[in-house]
Coordinates of C-alpha atoms in Angstrom, one line a residue:
M24 CA -5.0 -2.2 16.5
P25 CA -6.0 -5.8 15.9
S26 CA -3.6 -8.6 16.7
L27 CA -1.7 -9.5 13.6
P28 CA -2.0 -13.1 12.4
F29 CA 1.6 -14.0 11.7
T30 CA 4.5 -15.7 13.2
P31 CA 7.8 -13.9 12.7
L32 CA 10.8 -15.6 11.2
P33 CA 13.6 -16.1 13.7
N34 CA 16.0 -13.2 13.4
A35 CA 18.9 -15.6 13.1
T36 CA 17.8 -16.7 9.7
P37 CA 20.4 -15.3 7.2
A38 CA 19.4 -13.1 4.3
R39 CA 21.5 -14.0 1.3
A40 CA 19.8 -11.8 -1.3
R41 CA 20.8 -8.5 -2.8
I42 CA 18.0 -6.0 -3.0
L43 CA 16.9 -3.2 -5.2
M44 CA 13.7 -1.0 -5.1
I45 CA 11.9 0.4 -8.1
Q46 CA 10.0 3.5 -7.1
G47 CA 7.8 5.5 -9.4
T48 CA 7.4 9.2 -10.1
S49 CA 3.6 8.4 -10.1
A50 CA 1.1 5.6 -10.5
D51 CA 0.9 3.9 -13.9
V52 CA 4.5 4.5 -15.0
G53 CA 5.0 0.8 -15.6
K54 CA 6.6 -0.3 -12.4
S55 CA 4.9 -3.7 -12.3
L56 CA 5.8 -4.6 -15.9
L57 CA 9.4 -3.4 -15.5
V58 CA 9.8 -5.5 -12.3
A59 CA 8.3 -8.5 -14.1
G60 CA 10.7 -8.1 -17.0
L61 CA 13.7 -7.7 -14.7
C62 CA 12.5 -10.9 -12.8
R63 CA 12.6 -12.8 -16.0
A64 CA 15.8 -11.3 -17.2
Y65 CA 17.8 -12.1 -14.0
T66 CA 16.1 -15.5 -13.8
R67 CA 17.4 -16.2 -17.3
R68 CA 20.9 -15.4 -16.0
G69 CA 20.6 -18.3 -13.5
L70 CA 19.7 -16.3 -10.4
T71 CA 17.0 -17.1 -7.9
V72 CA 14.8 -14.0 -8.0
R73 CA 11.8 -13.0 -6.0
P74 CA 9.4 -10.0 -6.4
F75 CA 8.1 -8.0 -3.4
K76 CA 5.5 -5.2 -3.0
A77 CA 4.9 -4.3 0.6
Q78 CA 1.4 -2.7 0.0
N79 CA -0.7 -3.1 -3.1
M80 CA -4.1 -1.6 -3.8
S81 CA -5.9 -3.7 -6.4
N82 CA -9.1 -5.7 -6.8
N83 CA -7.2 -8.0 -9.2
A84 CA -5.7 -10.8 -7.0
A85 CA -4.4 -14.3 -7.2
V86 CA -4.6 -17.3 -4.9
T87 CA -1.5 -18.6 -3.2
I88 CA -0.5 -21.7 -1.2
D89 CA 0.5 -20.4 2.2
A90 CA 3.2 -22.8 3.5
D91 CA 3.4 -20.8 6.8
A92 CA -0.2 -21.3 7.8
P93 CA -1.7 -24.5 9.3
P94 CA -3.6 -26.7 6.9
G95 CA -7.3 -26.6 6.6
P96 CA -9.7 -29.0 8.3
D97 CA -9.5 -31.5 5.4
G98 CA -5.7 -31.4 5.5
S99 CA -5.4 -29.2 2.4
P100 CA -2.8 -26.5 2.3
A101 CA -3.9 -23.1 3.6
R102 CA -4.4 -20.5 1.0
G103 CA -4.0 -16.7 0.8
E104 CA -4.1 -14.0 -1.9
I105 CA -1.8 -11.4 -3.4
G106 CA -2.0 -8.8 -6.1
R107 CA -2.2 -9.9 -9.7
A108 CA 1.1 -8.1 -10.6
Q109 CA 3.0 -10.0 -8.0
A110 CA 1.6 -13.3 -9.4
L111 CA 2.8 -12.4 -12.8
Q112 CA 6.2 -11.4 -11.4
A113 CA 6.3 -14.8 -9.6
L114 CA 5.6 -16.5 -12.9
A115 CA 8.4 -14.5 -14.5
C116 CA 10.7 -15.9 -11.8
G117 CA 9.4 -19.5 -12.2
A118 CA 8.4 -19.4 -8.6
P119 CA 5.2 -20.3 -6.8
C120 CA 3.1 -17.4 -5.6
S121 CA 3.6 -16.6 -1.9
V122 CA 1.8 -14.2 0.5
H123 CA 5.2 -12.8 1.4
M124 CA 5.5 -11.3 -2.1
N125 CA 2.7 -8.9 -1.2
P126 CA 2.1 -8.9 2.5
V127 CA -0.5 -6.1 2.5
L128 CA -3.2 -6.0 -0.1
L129 CA -5.9 -3.3 -0.1
K130 CA -9.1 -4.2 -2.0
P131 CA -11.2 -1.0 -2.5
Q132 CA -14.9 -1.4 -1.7
S133 CA -15.8 2.2 -2.2
D134 CA -14.1 5.5 -2.7
L135 CA -13.4 5.7 1.1
T136 CA -13.1 2.1 2.4
S137 CA -10.9 -0.9 1.5
Q138 CA -10.7 -4.5 2.7
V139 CA -7.3 -5.0 4.2
V140 CA -5.7 -8.4 3.5
L141 CA -2.6 -9.2 5.6
R142 CA -0.4 -12.0 4.5
G143 CA -3.3 -13.5 2.6
R144 CA -5.9 -13.2 5.3
V145 CA -8.7 -10.7 5.6
L146 CA -7.9 -8.4 8.5
G147 CA -11.1 -6.3 8.1
S148 CA -12.3 -3.2 6.4
W149 CA -11.0 0.3 7.1
A150 CA -11.9 3.8 6.1
A151 CA -9.0 5.5 4.3
A152 CA -8.2 7.9 7.2
D153 CA -8.4 5.1 9.8
Y154 CA -6.1 2.9 7.7
Q155 CA -3.3 5.5 8.0
D156 CA -3.4 4.8 11.8
L157 CA -3.2 1.1 11.2
K158 CA -0.2 1.2 8.8
P159 CA 2.7 1.6 11.3
G160 CA 1.5 -1.6 13.0
L161 CA 1.8 -3.5 9.7
M162 CA 5.5 -2.7 9.2
P163 CA 6.8 -5.7 11.3
A164 CA 4.9 -8.1 9.1
V165 CA 6.2 -6.3 6.0
L166 CA 9.8 -6.6 7.1
D167 CA 9.3 -10.2 8.2
S168 CA 8.0 -11.1 4.8
L169 CA 10.9 -9.3 3.1
R170 CA 13.3 -11.2 5.3
R171 CA 11.7 -14.5 4.3
L172 CA 12.1 -13.8 0.6
A173 CA 15.7 -12.7 1.1
A174 CA 16.5 -16.0 2.8
E175 CA 15.6 -17.9 -0.3
A176 CA 16.8 -15.7 -3.1
D177 CA 19.8 -14.2 -4.8
L178 CA 18.0 -11.0 -5.7
V179 CA 14.8 -9.4 -4.4
L180 CA 13.2 -6.8 -6.6
V181 CA 11.0 -4.5 -4.6
E182 CA 8.2 -2.5 -6.3
G183 CA 7.1 0.7 -4.8
A184 CA 3.5 2.0 -4.9
G185 CA 2.2 5.0 -6.7
S186 CA 4.5 8.0 -6.2
G187 CA 7.3 7.6 -3.6
A188 CA 7.6 11.4 -3.2
E189 CA 4.1 12.2 -1.7
R190 CA 5.1 14.0 1.5
Y191 CA 1.6 13.9 3.0
L192 CA 1.9 10.0 3.1
R193 CA 5.5 9.8 4.2
A194 CA 5.1 9.8 8.0
R195 CA 3.4 6.4 7.9
D196 CA 4.7 5.0 4.7
I197 CA 5.4 1.3 4.6
T198 CA 6.0 0.7 0.9
N199 CA 8.1 3.5 -0.6
M200 CA 10.8 5.6 1.2
G201 CA 9.5 4.5 4.6
L202 CA 10.3 0.9 3.7
A203 CA 13.6 1.8 1.9
E204 CA 14.9 3.6 5.0
A205 CA 13.7 0.9 7.4
A206 CA 15.4 -1.9 5.5
D207 CA 18.2 0.2 4.0
I208 CA 17.3 -0.5 0.4
P209 CA 18.8 1.4 -2.6
V210 CA 16.3 2.9 -5.0
A211 CA 16.0 3.4 -8.8
L212 CA 13.4 6.0 -9.7
L213 CA 11.1 5.1 -12.7
G214 CA 9.3 7.6 -14.8
E215 CA 7.7 7.4 -18.2
D216 CA 8.0 9.5 -21.3
A217 CA 5.0 8.5 -23.3
R218 CA 2.8 11.2 -21.8
G219 CA 5.5 13.8 -21.2
G220 CA 6.5 15.4 -17.9
M221 CA 9.4 13.1 -17.2
T222 CA 11.8 16.0 -16.4
A223 CA 9.3 17.8 -14.1
S224 CA 8.5 14.6 -12.2
V225 CA 12.1 13.7 -11.6
L226 CA 13.0 17.2 -10.5
G227 CA 9.8 17.4 -8.4
A228 CA 10.7 14.1 -6.6
H229 CA 14.2 15.4 -5.9
Q230 CA 12.9 18.6 -4.4
L231 CA 10.3 16.9 -2.2
W232 CA 12.7 14.2 -0.8
T233 CA 15.0 14.9 2.2
A234 CA 18.7 14.7 1.8
S235 CA 18.9 11.2 3.2
E236 CA 16.1 10.1 0.8
R237 CA 17.9 11.6 -2.2
D238 CA 21.1 9.9 -1.3
R239 CA 19.2 6.6 -1.4
V240 CA 18.4 7.1 -5.1
R241 CA 21.0 5.5 -7.3
G242 CA 19.6 6.8 -10.6
Y243 CA 16.5 7.1 -12.7
I244 CA 15.0 5.0 -15.6
V245 CA 13.0 6.5 -18.4
N246 CA 10.2 4.1 -19.4
R247 CA 7.9 3.8 -22.5
F248 CA 10.3 5.8 -24.7
R249 CA 9.5 6.3 -28.4
G250 CA 11.7 7.8 -31.0
D251 CA 15.3 8.7 -31.4
P252 CA 17.1 8.6 -28.0
R253 CA 19.5 11.4 -29.0
I254 CA 16.5 13.8 -29.0
F255 CA 16.2 13.0 -25.2
D256 CA 19.8 13.9 -24.4
P257 CA 19.1 17.5 -23.3
A258 CA 16.4 16.2 -20.8
R259 CA 18.9 13.7 -19.4
E260 CA 21.5 16.5 -19.0
D261 CA 18.9 18.6 -17.2
M262 CA 17.8 15.9 -14.8
T263 CA 21.3 14.6 -14.0
G264 CA 22.6 18.1 -13.7
A265 CA 19.9 19.2 -11.2
T266 CA 19.8 16.0 -9.2
G267 CA 23.2 14.3 -9.5
W268 CA 21.4 11.1 -10.3
P269 CA 22.6 9.2 -13.4
C270 CA 20.3 8.0 -16.1
L271 CA 20.2 4.2 -15.8
G272 CA 18.6 3.7 -19.2
L273 CA 15.8 4.4 -21.6
V274 CA 13.3 1.5 -21.9
R275 CA 11.6 1.5 -25.3
W276 CA 7.8 1.2 -25.6
F277 CA 7.0 -2.5 -25.3
D278 CA 4.1 -3.5 -27.6
G279 CA 3.7 -6.8 -25.9
A280 CA 2.5 -5.2 -22.6
A281 CA -1.2 -5.7 -23.7
R282 CA -0.6 -9.5 -23.8
L283 CA 0.2 -9.6 -20.1
A284 CA -2.3 -9.4 -17.2
Q285 CA -2.8 -6.0 -15.7
E286 CA -3.9 -5.4 -12.1
D287 CA -4.6 -1.7 -12.0
S288 CA -8.0 -0.5 -13.2
L289 CA -6.2 2.4 -14.7
A290 CA -5.2 0.0 -17.4
L291 CA -8.9 -0.1 -18.5
E292 CA -8.6 3.6 -19.4
Q293 CA -6.2 2.6 -22.2
R294 CA -8.2 -0.5 -23.4
R295 CA -10.2 -0.2 -26.5
S296 CA -12.9 -2.4 -27.9
R297 CA -11.8 -4.5 -30.8
T298 CA -13.5 -4.0 -34.1
G299 CA -14.2 -6.5 -36.8
S300 CA -16.1 -9.7 -37.3
G301 CA -16.4 -12.6 -34.9
L302 CA -18.3 -13.4 -31.7
L303 CA -19.2 -10.1 -30.1
I304 CA -18.8 -10.2 -26.3
A305 CA -20.0 -7.1 -24.5
V306 CA -18.6 -6.4 -21.0
P307 CA -20.1 -3.7 -18.8
R308 CA -17.4 -1.7 -17.1
L309 CA -18.5 -2.0 -13.5
S310 CA -17.4 0.6 -10.9
R311 CA -15.7 -1.9 -8.6
I312 CA -14.6 -4.3 -11.3
A313 CA -12.3 -7.1 -10.0
N314 CA -10.1 -9.7 -11.7
F315 CA -10.8 -8.3 -15.1
D316 CA -7.8 -10.3 -16.4
D317 CA -10.3 -13.1 -16.7
L318 CA -11.2 -11.5 -20.1
D319 CA -7.6 -11.3 -21.5
P320 CA -7.7 -14.8 -23.1
L321 CA -11.0 -14.0 -24.8
A322 CA -9.8 -10.6 -26.0
A323 CA -6.7 -12.3 -27.5
E324 CA -8.8 -14.7 -29.6
P325 CA -8.8 -13.6 -33.3
G326 CA -12.4 -14.8 -33.6
V327 CA -13.7 -12.7 -30.7
N328 CA -14.7 -9.0 -30.8
L329 CA -14.5 -7.9 -27.1
C330 CA -16.5 -4.7 -26.5
W331 CA -16.1 -2.8 -23.2
V332 CA -19.4 -0.9 -22.4
N333 CA -18.6 2.3 -20.6
P334 CA -21.0 4.2 -18.4
G335 CA -23.4 6.2 -20.5
E336 CA -23.3 3.7 -23.3
P337 CA -26.0 1.0 -24.0
I338 CA -25.1 -2.6 -24.4
P339 CA -24.8 -3.2 -28.2
R340 CA -27.9 -4.9 -29.6
A341 CA -25.6 -6.9 -31.9
A342 CA -23.9 -8.6 -28.9
D343 CA -23.8 -12.3 -29.0
V344 CA -22.8 -12.6 -25.3
V345 CA -23.0 -10.2 -22.4
L346 CA -20.3 -11.0 -19.8
L347 CA -20.6 -9.7 -16.2
P348 CA -17.1 -9.7 -14.6
G349 CA -16.1 -9.9 -11.0
S350 CA -16.7 -7.0 -8.5
K351 CA -15.5 -6.1 -5.1
A352 CA -18.9 -4.7 -4.2
T353 CA -21.7 -6.8 -5.8
R354 CA -24.6 -4.8 -4.6
T355 CA -23.1 -1.5 -5.5
D356 CA -22.5 -2.6 -9.0
L357 CA -26.0 -4.2 -9.3
E358 CA -27.3 -0.7 -8.5
M359 CA -24.9 0.7 -11.2
L360 CA -26.4 -1.8 -13.7
R361 CA -29.8 -0.4 -13.0
R362 CA -28.7 3.3 -13.0
E363 CA -27.1 2.8 -16.5
G364 CA -30.1 0.9 -17.8
W365 CA -27.9 -2.1 -18.5
D366 CA -30.4 -4.4 -16.7
I367 CA -33.0 -3.6 -19.2
D368 CA -30.5 -4.2 -22.0
I369 CA -29.5 -7.5 -20.6
L370 CA -33.1 -8.8 -20.1
A371 CA -33.9 -7.7 -23.7
H372 CA -30.8 -9.5 -24.9
V373 CA -31.9 -12.7 -23.2
R374 CA -35.4 -12.5 -24.7
Q375 CA -33.8 -12.2 -28.1
G376 CA -31.8 -15.4 -27.6
G377 CA -28.5 -13.9 -26.5
G378 CA -26.1 -15.5 -24.1
V379 CA -25.1 -14.1 -20.7
V380 CA -22.2 -15.2 -18.5
G381 CA -21.4 -14.2 -15.0
L382 CA -18.1 -14.7 -13.3
C383 CA -17.9 -14.6 -9.4
A384 CA -19.8 -11.4 -8.5
G385 CA -21.2 -11.4 -12.0
Y386 CA -22.6 -14.9 -11.2
Q387 CA -24.1 -13.6 -8.0
M388 CA -25.8 -10.8 -10.0
L389 CA -27.6 -13.3 -12.2
G390 CA -29.6 -14.6 -9.2
K391 CA -32.8 -13.2 -7.6
V392 CA -31.2 -11.4 -4.7
V393 CA -27.8 -10.6 -3.1
R394 CA -27.9 -10.2 0.7
D395 CA -25.3 -8.5 2.9
P396 CA -26.8 -8.7 6.4
Q397 CA -23.5 -7.8 8.1
G398 CA -22.6 -4.9 5.9
L399 CA -19.4 -6.5 4.8
E400 CA -19.3 -4.8 1.4
G401 CA -21.2 -1.7 2.2
P402 CA -24.4 -0.8 4.2
P403 CA -26.3 -3.9 5.3
G404 CA -29.3 -4.8 3.2
D405 CA -30.6 -6.8 0.2
T406 CA -30.4 -5.9 -3.5
P407 CA -32.5 -7.6 -6.1
G408 CA -30.5 -9.4 -8.8
L409 CA -31.3 -9.8 -12.5
G410 CA -33.4 -12.9 -11.8
L411 CA -32.0 -14.9 -14.7
L412 CA -31.0 -17.8 -12.4
D413 CA -33.1 -19.2 -9.5
L414 CA -30.4 -18.5 -6.9
E415 CA -29.9 -16.3 -3.8
T416 CA -26.5 -15.1 -2.5
T417 CA -25.6 -14.1 1.1
I418 CA -22.3 -12.3 1.6
T419 CA -20.5 -14.0 4.5
R420 CA -17.4 -13.1 6.5
D421 CA -15.5 -16.3 5.6
K422 CA -13.7 -15.9 2.3
R423 CA -13.4 -19.0 0.1
L424 CA -9.9 -19.3 -1.5
L425 CA -9.3 -22.3 -3.7
D426 CA -7.0 -23.1 -6.6
L427 CA -8.4 -25.4 -9.2
D428 CA -7.0 -27.9 -11.7
Q429 CA -9.8 -30.4 -12.4
L430 CA -11.5 -32.1 -15.3
D431 CA -14.9 -30.6 -16.3
R432 CA -16.9 -33.7 -17.3
R433 CA -19.5 -31.7 -19.2
S434 CA -17.0 -30.2 -21.6
G435 CA -14.4 -32.9 -21.3
Q436 CA -11.8 -30.2 -20.7
R437 CA -9.5 -29.3 -17.8
V438 CA -10.4 -26.2 -15.8
Q439 CA -7.5 -24.4 -14.2
G440 CA -8.3 -21.4 -12.2
Y441 CA -9.2 -20.2 -8.7
E442 CA -12.1 -19.1 -6.5
M443 CA -11.9 -16.0 -4.3
H444 CA -15.2 -14.8 -2.9
M445 CA -17.1 -14.1 0.3
G446 CA -20.6 -15.0 -0.9
R447 CA -22.5 -18.3 -0.4
T448 CA -25.0 -19.1 -3.2
T449 CA -28.0 -21.4 -2.8
G450 CA -31.2 -22.2 -4.6
P451 CA -32.9 -24.6 -7.0
G452 CA -30.8 -23.2 -9.9
L453 CA -27.8 -25.2 -8.6
A454 CA -29.5 -28.4 -9.8
R455 CA -28.3 -27.4 -13.3
P456 CA -24.6 -26.7 -12.8
W457 CA -22.5 -25.1 -15.5
L458 CA -19.4 -27.2 -14.7
M459 CA -19.2 -30.7 -13.4
L460 CA -15.7 -30.9 -11.8
D461 CA -14.0 -33.8 -10.2
E462 CA -14.9 -32.5 -6.8
G463 CA -18.5 -31.8 -7.7
P464 CA -20.8 -29.3 -9.5
E465 CA -19.9 -25.7 -9.8
G466 CA -22.0 -22.7 -10.9
A467 CA -25.4 -22.8 -12.6
E468 CA -27.0 -22.4 -16.0
S469 CA -30.5 -21.8 -17.3
A470 CA -32.7 -24.5 -18.7
D471 CA -32.0 -23.3 -22.3
G472 CA -28.3 -23.1 -21.6
R473 CA -28.0 -19.5 -22.7
V474 CA -27.4 -18.0 -19.2
M475 CA -24.5 -19.4 -17.1
G476 CA -22.3 -18.4 -14.2
A477 CA -19.7 -19.7 -11.8
Y478 CA -17.3 -18.6 -9.1
V479 CA -14.2 -19.7 -11.1
H480 CA -11.7 -17.1 -12.1
G481 CA -9.2 -17.9 -14.9
L482 CA -11.8 -20.1 -16.5
F483 CA -11.0 -19.0 -20.1
A484 CA -7.3 -19.2 -19.7
G485 CA -7.3 -22.9 -20.5
D486 CA -7.1 -23.3 -24.3
G487 CA -9.3 -26.4 -24.4
F488 CA -12.1 -25.0 -22.2
R489 CA -12.1 -21.6 -24.0
G490 CA -12.3 -23.3 -27.4
H491 CA -15.2 -25.5 -26.2
W492 CA -17.1 -22.5 -24.8
L493 CA -16.6 -20.3 -27.9
R494 CA -18.0 -23.0 -30.2
R495 CA -20.9 -23.5 -27.8
M496 CA -21.7 -19.9 -28.1
G497 CA -21.6 -19.9 -31.8
G498 CA -18.1 -18.6 -32.2
E499 CA -14.8 -20.1 -33.5
A500 CA -11.7 -21.0 -31.6
G501 CA -8.3 -19.9 -33.0
E502 CA -4.8 -21.4 -32.5
L503 CA -4.1 -19.2 -29.4
H504 CA -2.0 -20.9 -26.7
H505 CA -2.5 -18.5 -23.9
A506 CA 0.0 -19.8 -21.4
R507 CA 2.7 -20.2 -24.0
Q508 CA 2.0 -16.7 -25.3
T509 CA 2.4 -15.2 -21.8
Q510 CA 5.8 -17.0 -21.3
A511 CA 7.0 -15.9 -24.8
T512 CA 6.0 -12.3 -24.0
L513 CA 7.9 -12.3 -20.7
D514 CA 10.9 -13.7 -22.6
A515 CA 10.6 -10.9 -25.2
L516 CA 10.4 -8.3 -22.5
A517 CA 13.5 -9.7 -20.8
V518 CA 15.5 -9.6 -24.0
Q519 CA 14.5 -6.0 -24.6
L520 CA 15.5 -5.0 -21.1
E521 CA 18.9 -6.6 -21.6
E522 CA 19.3 -4.2 -24.6
D523 CA 17.8 -1.1 -23.0
L524 CA 19.3 -1.4 -19.5
N525 CA 22.7 -2.3 -18.2
L526 CA 21.6 -5.2 -15.9
D527 CA 25.2 -5.6 -14.6
R528 CA 25.0 -2.0 -13.4
L529 CA 21.6 -2.5 -11.7
W530 CA 23.1 -5.6 -10.0
D531 CA 26.0 -3.5 -8.8
I532 CA 23.8 -0.7 -7.3
S533 CA 21.7 -3.3 -5.5
R534 CA 23.1 -4.1 -2.1
P535 CA 23.4 -7.2 0.0
M536 CA 20.7 -7.4 2.6
G537 CA 22.2 -7.0 6.0
A538 CA 20.4 -7.4 9.3
L539 CA 16.9 -6.0 9.1
P540 CA 15.3 -4.4 12.1
P541 CA 14.1 -7.1 14.4
S542 CA 10.5 -8.2 14.0

């Protein structure tokens, strides 16, 4: 067990918040979105609200300012990272992102290993089985982070992970019932009706939980409901009759969900390519894709046709731009590009005058080689890149975390985003940067300006820069105001939850946070 890099909050610090946990009957039932909506709804009521997810597994992450860590060598604030869902929930609360909102972040590097990030800092990489041995030692940091949020808020909304009723994970659980019992948190169980199986999942959870765990559940919520609620009455009678848990509400299907950032790659299963005229941007769906919310602002543009290219499909010849997104395993996904024949498609696309953009790992792939001498993302070794930029990248142990809000002097637009990567890129290609920021050049582009890449995530979220880039690539910029749209969507979700749920009742079943176990 490695030493944990955190300083516990003094136990005397009072916790003023009430607390409620939303656990799911399975993954992808809408926990993250529901918590985001509740965060906005209670914030609109004048409460100070904070989100919390003890352990998250996602390659979509956001950079935080870590007030608890010492500043960097240049005096700048220390930075960490949390899951994208908690960043959206923080936005819903009108609060800055904090590492305490998601103290344990798992970033999958393969089917069997994940990078473990504790309170915003990389702890190392663990195989899935070995991580189970590590988890109990992480509980003190989890409880300490929860205590910190409770000291500054009126309400803490805790999101579970996956299914809370998986008995094989229960003994070392730090994020579902294990956390609920350790911190004495009441639970609302969330399932979804859109795909059916709501009754079976609720009754199954009831059967699998122990008596003390069942008593902790204050009721269940039906999510993503379509149709006449009266038709669902027999199901509610069955579930409540068998479990004794009341139904806390039916949440109707929310069409605006697609306009909010998703962190789980399961969301890509439901995404469809847009059809119609406009700039055609083809995005290969990489096996370890990361931070794919970079593409949301482009997909929302009326003049853009965003096309996801799935394994087994060629990159469309009609594409105007091929965009390579981020990845948690650059060399693995470079090999995937070649297996799928996408490298041949991309090189032909460039020869025919098409544009190529690489973001973060996608930028690394555009160079001549990606080296991983220490085996930080997989077996040690070198993998040839696409050779479209005269660059080389070496994966290093030190992770660069940086939030950006700077003027790009080349486009004349502000760039707001963040960097989050372990690679260091060098080579003659850097002499032609894509961006010229206040603090210096960033990224690279080819001599003809058709191939470009950078480490900046969130690059296209800025309306001005996105419009400039679309026009540069031969497209048109619409009237989309991405940040304003996100805020309006969160407000619309909060209004719907006020109608679909009894928020006063949810407040009543939450409980004041008493003394948590000592750190």
